[in-house]
Short mmCIF file of C-alpha atoms in Angstrom, two decimals:
data_model
loop_
_atom_site.label_atom_id
_atom_site.label_comp_id
_atom_site.label_asym_id
_atom_site.label_seq_id
_atom_site.Cartn_x
_atom_site.Cartn_y
_atom_site.Cartn_z
CA MET A 407 -9.41 31.77 -23.27
CA LYS A 408 -7.26 33.87 -25.79
CA THR A 409 -3.93 34.17 -23.65
CA TRP A 410 -3.55 38.55 -24.62
CA LEU A 411 -6.87 37.75 -22.56
CA LYS A 412 -5.53 36.08 -19.94
CA VAL A 413 -1.99 38.79 -19.56
CA ILE A 414 -4.93 41.58 -19.63
CA LEU A 415 -6.64 40.35 -17.20
CA LEU A 416 -3.39 39.51 -15.05
CA SER A 417 -2.00 42.50 -15.72
CA LEU A 418 -5.41 44.38 -14.10
CA LEU A 419 -5.53 42.08 -11.02
CA SER A 420 -1.84 43.45 -10.48
CA PHE A 421 -2.87 46.85 -11.29
CA ALA A 422 -5.33 46.73 -8.68
CA GLN A 423 -3.52 44.80 -6.03
CA ALA A 424 -0.86 47.68 -6.35
CA TRP A 425 -2.94 50.14 -5.65
CA ALA A 426 -4.54 48.84 -3.24
CA LEU A 427 -0.96 48.08 -1.47
CA SER A 428 -0.43 51.45 -2.19
CA ASN A 429 -3.36 52.96 -0.34
CA TYR A 430 -1.25 52.06 1.91
CA SER A 431 1.75 51.61 3.67
CA LEU A 432 3.59 48.41 4.20
CA HIS A 433 4.89 47.96 8.30
CA PRO A 434 8.45 47.96 7.50
CA ASP A 435 8.53 45.12 9.13
CA VAL A 436 5.96 43.63 7.42
CA GLU A 437 8.57 44.51 3.34
CA ARG A 438 11.37 43.53 5.80
CA ILE A 439 9.61 40.01 5.97
CA LEU A 440 8.91 40.18 2.28
CA MET A 441 12.68 40.76 1.28
CA GLN A 442 12.73 37.68 3.03
CA MET A 443 13.45 34.45 1.26
CA SER A 444 11.73 32.08 2.53
CA PRO A 445 9.01 33.40 5.21
CA PRO A 446 9.47 33.65 9.07
CA PRO A 447 7.04 30.33 10.04
CA GLY A 448 4.26 33.23 11.03
CA VAL A 449 3.61 36.40 12.20
CA VAL A 450 2.10 38.02 14.83
CA ILE A 451 -0.15 41.39 14.30
CA GLU A 452 0.10 42.96 17.49
CA VAL A 453 -2.40 45.99 19.04
CA GLU A 454 -2.92 47.52 22.12
CA SER A 455 -4.65 50.06 23.30
CA LEU A 456 -6.33 53.25 25.42
CA SER A 457 -8.29 53.56 22.56
CA PRO A 458 -12.14 51.56 22.00
CA ASP A 459 -11.45 52.54 18.36
CA ALA A 460 -7.79 52.20 17.94
CA MET A 461 -8.91 48.64 15.21
CA SER A 462 -11.78 50.68 13.72
CA GLU A 463 -7.68 53.69 13.24
CA HIS A 464 -6.27 50.16 12.82
CA SER A 465 -8.49 47.95 10.24
CA GLN A 466 -7.05 49.33 6.70
CA LEU A 467 -3.36 49.15 8.00
CA ILE A 468 -4.36 45.71 9.48
CA GLN A 469 -5.40 44.86 6.10
CA THR A 470 -2.60 45.45 3.97
CA GLN A 471 -0.30 44.48 5.95
CA VAL A 472 -2.48 41.38 5.59
CA ASP A 473 -2.97 40.88 1.70
CA ALA A 474 1.06 41.57 1.21
CA LEU A 475 1.95 39.43 3.46
CA LYS A 476 -0.88 36.04 2.68
CA GLN A 477 0.61 37.15 -0.82
CA ARG A 478 4.17 36.58 -1.17
CA TYR A 479 3.86 33.26 1.72
CA HIS A 480 0.29 31.78 0.60
CA ASP A 481 0.60 29.64 3.75
CA LEU A 482 2.20 31.84 5.87
CA ASP A 483 0.21 31.76 9.58
CA VAL A 484 -0.64 35.38 10.69
CA VAL A 485 -2.28 36.27 13.45
CA ILE A 486 -3.91 39.30 14.67
CA VAL A 487 -3.93 40.17 19.11
CA SER A 488 -5.29 41.92 20.25
CA HIS A 489 -4.50 43.18 24.64
CA GLY A 490 -6.18 46.87 25.06
CA ARG A 491 -9.78 48.93 25.21
CA GLU A 492 -10.07 48.12 21.14
CA MET A 493 -10.64 44.94 21.75
CA VAL A 494 -14.24 45.61 22.97
CA GLN A 495 -14.51 46.36 18.84
CA PHE A 496 -14.58 42.11 18.19
CA THR A 497 -17.96 41.75 21.18
CA LYS A 498 -21.41 40.59 19.36
CA PRO A 499 -23.12 43.87 17.80
CA GLU A 500 -26.56 43.77 19.44
CA SER A 501 -28.87 41.38 18.28
CA SER A 502 -30.64 43.45 15.82
CA ALA A 503 -27.99 45.89 14.80
CA ALA A 504 -25.74 44.94 12.18
CA PRO A 505 -22.34 43.64 12.56
CA SER A 506 -19.78 46.63 11.86
CA ASP A 507 -17.92 47.12 9.26
CA VAL A 508 -14.87 46.72 11.63
CA LEU A 509 -15.96 43.05 12.69
CA GLN A 510 -16.61 42.02 8.67
CA THR A 511 -13.17 43.13 7.74
CA PHE A 512 -11.88 40.95 10.29
CA GLU A 513 -13.80 38.21 10.18
CA THR A 514 -13.14 37.81 6.40
CA MET A 515 -9.50 37.96 7.08
CA SER A 516 -10.17 35.03 9.14
CA LYS A 517 -12.81 33.28 6.94
CA VAL A 518 -10.86 33.75 4.00
CA GLN A 519 -7.07 34.47 4.04
CA ASP A 520 -7.37 32.10 8.07
CA VAL A 521 -5.91 34.77 10.05
CA THR A 522 -6.31 33.83 13.48
CA VAL A 523 -7.25 37.13 15.77
CA HIS A 524 -6.86 36.98 19.36
CA VAL A 525 -8.30 38.87 22.21
CA CYS A 526 -6.83 39.06 25.61
CA GLY A 527 -9.20 37.25 28.26
CA VAL A 528 -7.96 40.12 31.61
CA VAL A 529 -8.92 43.14 29.81
CA ALA A 530 -12.24 41.21 28.96
CA GLY A 531 -12.48 41.31 32.11
CA TRP A 532 -11.69 44.54 33.48
CA GLN A 533 -13.87 46.26 30.11
CA GLY A 534 -16.78 43.90 32.33
CA LYS A 535 -16.54 41.03 29.00
CA SER A 536 -16.30 37.18 28.96
CA ASP A 537 -15.93 34.81 26.46
CA GLN A 538 -19.02 34.64 25.19
CA ASP A 539 -19.42 38.53 24.57
CA PHE A 540 -17.01 38.00 21.69
CA VAL A 541 -17.87 37.18 18.27
CA ASP A 542 -17.84 32.96 17.45
CA PHE A 543 -14.44 33.91 15.73
CA VAL A 544 -12.60 36.00 17.64
CA ASP A 545 -10.45 33.38 20.55
CA VAL A 546 -10.41 34.76 23.57
CA SER A 547 -6.78 33.45 25.41
CA ALA A 548 -5.91 33.13 29.03
CA SER A 549 -3.36 36.69 28.18
CA GLY A 550 -2.75 38.38 24.76
CA GLU A 551 0.86 39.44 26.07
CA ALA A 552 1.62 35.49 27.05
CA GLN A 553 0.38 34.67 23.35
CA ILE A 554 2.69 36.61 21.87
CA ASN A 555 5.09 35.01 23.85
CA ASP A 556 3.84 31.64 22.99
CA TYR A 557 4.31 32.80 18.97
CA LYS A 558 7.51 34.72 20.06
CA ALA A 559 9.08 30.71 21.17
CA LEU A 560 7.66 29.07 17.34
CA GLY A 561 10.04 31.54 16.44
CA TYR A 562 7.49 34.05 14.47
CA ASP A 563 7.93 38.08 13.85
CA VAL A 564 6.37 40.51 16.23
CA ILE A 565 4.79 43.25 14.01
CA VAL A 566 3.81 46.19 16.83
CA ILE A 567 1.00 48.65 15.61
CA GLU A 568 0.40 50.12 18.71
CA ARG A 569 1.40 48.93 21.93
CA LEU A 570 1.01 50.31 25.68
CA SER A 571 3.56 51.89 27.32
CA ASP A 572 3.58 49.82 30.65
CA LYS A 573 3.16 53.41 32.56
CA GLU A 574 -0.07 52.82 29.71
CA ARG A 575 -0.74 50.16 30.48
CA GLN A 576 -1.68 50.38 33.96
CA GLN A 577 -4.31 52.42 33.28
CA LEU A 578 -6.19 49.18 31.56
CA ASN A 579 -7.35 48.42 34.63
#
């Protein structure tokens, strides 16, 4: 391929990536991580909500954060921990139903960008769900909060997309 054509294609790719990132802003903590000379050991993206639709509401924002982190640090370990009512969006669809856009988005992050997705087993139990109710790419942790603390102990940075107050957390069960 001619050099000038490569330059044009690379320019178009860079423009497309910048345009995609501009549609959703970067979380301030993601911006801070991107400015560092070297990456942290990993990043946890946390979502904990009373809304069962929260993953739909945040999926493109989360995708933008993952894209930016992976673009800057290709091998960075990125983990998503869902430990509120939003985790219902990670359950298996009815046998005749197609996977939702949310499931497809997170499955792509998992399989293509090597992002690990955890849900909280405790909250799942409160919602009447077991390990078998969740799609295959999701790991059901004993406790979402404990999972986050384990990652923190390894030096991971935590990016909070949504977190409940202690009072709100009591409403989960």
